Short mmCIF file of C-alpha atoms in Angstrom, two decimals:
data_model
loop_
_atom_site.label_atom_id
_atom_site.label_comp_id
_atom_site.label_asym_id
_atom_site.label_seq_id
_atom_site.Cartn_x
_atom_site.Cartn_y
_atom_site.Cartn_z
CA UNK A 1 78.91 70.27 92.30
CA UNK A 2 81.95 69.06 94.21
CA UNK A 3 82.19 69.08 97.97
CA UNK A 4 84.89 71.18 99.57
CA UNK A 5 87.16 69.06 101.71
CA UNK A 6 88.02 70.59 105.07
CA UNK A 7 91.61 69.95 106.10
CA UNK A 8 92.83 70.33 109.66
CA UNK A 9 96.13 72.09 108.88
CA UNK A 10 97.37 71.88 112.46
CA UNK A 11 96.84 68.10 112.47
CA UNK A 12 98.76 67.77 109.20
CA UNK A 13 101.63 69.90 110.54
CA UNK A 14 101.86 67.75 113.65
CA UNK A 15 101.76 64.53 111.62
CA UNK A 16 104.48 65.68 109.25
CA UNK A 17 106.73 67.41 111.72
CA UNK A 18 105.89 65.24 114.71
CA UNK A 19 105.82 68.42 116.78
CA UNK A 20 103.34 69.28 119.49
CA UNK A 21 100.66 71.82 118.66
CA UNK A 22 101.26 75.37 119.81
CA UNK A 23 97.60 75.46 120.76
CA UNK A 24 98.16 72.67 123.31
CA UNK A 25 101.08 74.41 125.00
CA UNK A 26 100.70 76.69 127.99
CA UNK A 27 101.62 80.30 127.34
CA UNK A 28 105.03 81.34 128.67
CA UNK A 29 104.99 82.76 132.19
CA UNK A 30 104.45 86.49 132.46
CA UNK A 31 107.56 88.32 133.58
CA UNK A 32 106.84 91.74 135.05
CA UNK A 33 110.50 92.70 134.75
CA UNK A 34 110.12 92.91 130.98
CA UNK A 35 107.67 95.81 131.23
CA UNK A 36 109.06 99.23 131.95
CA UNK A 37 107.42 102.59 131.60
CA UNK A 38 108.73 105.29 129.33
CA UNK A 39 109.45 107.43 132.38
CA UNK A 40 111.70 104.73 133.88
CA UNK A 41 113.79 104.23 130.76
CA UNK A 42 117.20 105.73 130.09
CA UNK A 43 116.35 106.79 126.54
CA UNK A 44 116.62 110.35 125.29
CA UNK A 45 113.87 112.66 126.62
CA UNK A 46 112.89 113.69 123.09
CA UNK A 47 112.26 110.09 122.01
CA UNK A 48 110.38 109.36 125.23
CA UNK A 49 108.16 112.42 124.73
CA UNK A 50 107.49 111.46 121.13
CA UNK A 51 106.55 107.92 122.12
CA UNK A 52 104.23 109.22 124.85
CA UNK A 53 102.36 111.36 122.31
CA UNK A 54 101.82 108.55 119.82
CA UNK A 55 101.05 105.61 122.06
CA UNK A 56 97.32 105.88 121.48
CA UNK A 57 96.63 106.71 117.85
CA UNK A 58 93.09 106.93 116.57
CA UNK A 59 92.84 103.15 116.30
CA UNK A 60 90.01 102.93 113.83
CA UNK A 61 91.35 105.62 111.51
CA UNK A 62 94.92 104.35 111.55
CA UNK A 63 94.60 100.58 111.69
CA UNK A 64 91.15 99.64 110.39
CA UNK A 65 91.49 101.44 107.05
CA UNK A 66 91.60 99.34 103.90
CA UNK A 67 94.86 99.76 102.03
CA UNK A 68 95.71 98.81 98.49
CA UNK A 69 98.58 96.37 98.45
CA UNK A 70 100.04 96.12 94.95
CA UNK A 71 102.94 93.78 95.50
CA UNK A 72 102.49 91.14 98.17
CA UNK A 73 105.19 89.35 100.10
CA UNK A 74 104.75 86.66 102.72
CA UNK A 75 105.54 87.21 106.38
CA UNK A 76 104.91 84.35 108.76
CA UNK A 77 103.34 84.85 112.17
CA UNK A 78 102.42 82.50 114.97
CA UNK A 79 99.12 80.67 114.33
CA UNK A 80 97.57 82.12 117.50
CA UNK A 81 98.54 85.64 116.44
CA UNK A 82 96.96 85.07 113.03
CA UNK A 83 93.76 83.81 114.64
CA UNK A 84 93.57 86.92 116.81
CA UNK A 85 94.20 89.22 113.83
CA UNK A 86 91.44 87.50 111.85
CA UNK A 87 89.04 87.82 114.81
CA UNK A 88 89.74 91.55 115.11
CA UNK A 89 89.25 92.13 111.39
CA UNK A 90 86.04 90.08 111.24
CA UNK A 91 84.46 91.55 114.35
CA UNK A 92 85.33 95.25 114.15
CA UNK A 93 86.75 95.81 110.67
CA UNK A 94 84.78 97.58 107.95
CA UNK A 95 83.29 95.65 105.03
CA UNK A 96 85.90 93.96 102.84
CA UNK A 97 88.68 94.71 105.33
CA UNK A 98 91.48 92.16 105.09
CA UNK A 99 93.90 90.82 107.66
CA UNK A 100 96.68 91.81 105.26
CA UNK A 101 95.58 95.47 105.33
CA UNK A 102 95.32 95.40 109.12
CA UNK A 103 98.80 93.89 109.55
CA UNK A 104 100.25 96.26 106.94
CA UNK A 105 98.77 99.27 108.76
CA UNK A 106 100.23 98.09 112.08
CA UNK A 107 103.67 97.49 110.60
CA UNK A 108 103.72 100.85 108.77
CA UNK A 109 102.79 102.64 112.02
CA UNK A 110 105.49 100.74 113.89
CA UNK A 111 108.15 101.68 111.34
CA UNK A 112 107.02 105.34 111.33
CA UNK A 113 106.87 105.51 115.11
CA UNK A 114 110.22 103.88 115.80
CA UNK A 115 112.07 105.11 112.70
CA UNK A 116 114.56 107.18 114.72
CA UNK A 117 115.20 104.38 117.20
CA UNK A 118 115.61 101.81 114.41
CA UNK A 119 118.07 104.06 112.58
CA UNK A 120 119.95 104.80 115.82
CA UNK A 121 120.36 101.08 116.56
CA UNK A 122 121.38 100.45 112.97
CA UNK A 123 123.90 103.32 113.03
CA UNK A 124 125.40 101.96 116.24
CA UNK A 125 126.12 98.72 114.38
CA UNK A 126 126.62 99.94 110.80
CA UNK A 127 127.85 102.94 108.84
CA UNK A 128 124.69 104.11 107.02
CA UNK A 129 120.97 104.62 107.80
CA UNK A 130 118.56 101.76 107.31
CA UNK A 131 115.29 103.67 106.86
#
C-alpha cells in the first residue's frame, strides 16, 4: 500500500509565485461607512421592502440542502473563504453535504433575491435583460 503524500499547497504557491501568503496578511481595516441600512438607502421602496422580507431565510432549509449538480464549472474564491465554507459544511451540514452544494445554494438565492436589481443595473448599461 502506498503512502499518501501531503502537500502544503500554500507553500507551493508562495514558492512558485514568490507572493506572500494571504493567511499571513492582516485583514483590511473595517470601514463603517460601507455599511448602510435598507432604510437609509435611496433605492425604490418596493425593492427595499422585498429585501427586508427576505434577509433572513430559513437558513437550514435554503442553504444546507443537498443539490444535484449535473454540469460543474469552476469558480475561484479566496482560500480563507473556502476554509470557512468547508468548516460550515463539515460542522452543521447534513451527511454527504458538499461545499459545492452549499455555495450553489447561496449563489442561487443571491441571484433570485437580487434579480430585479441585477436586471435594472444591466438595463441601465445595456439594451436587454440579463436574467
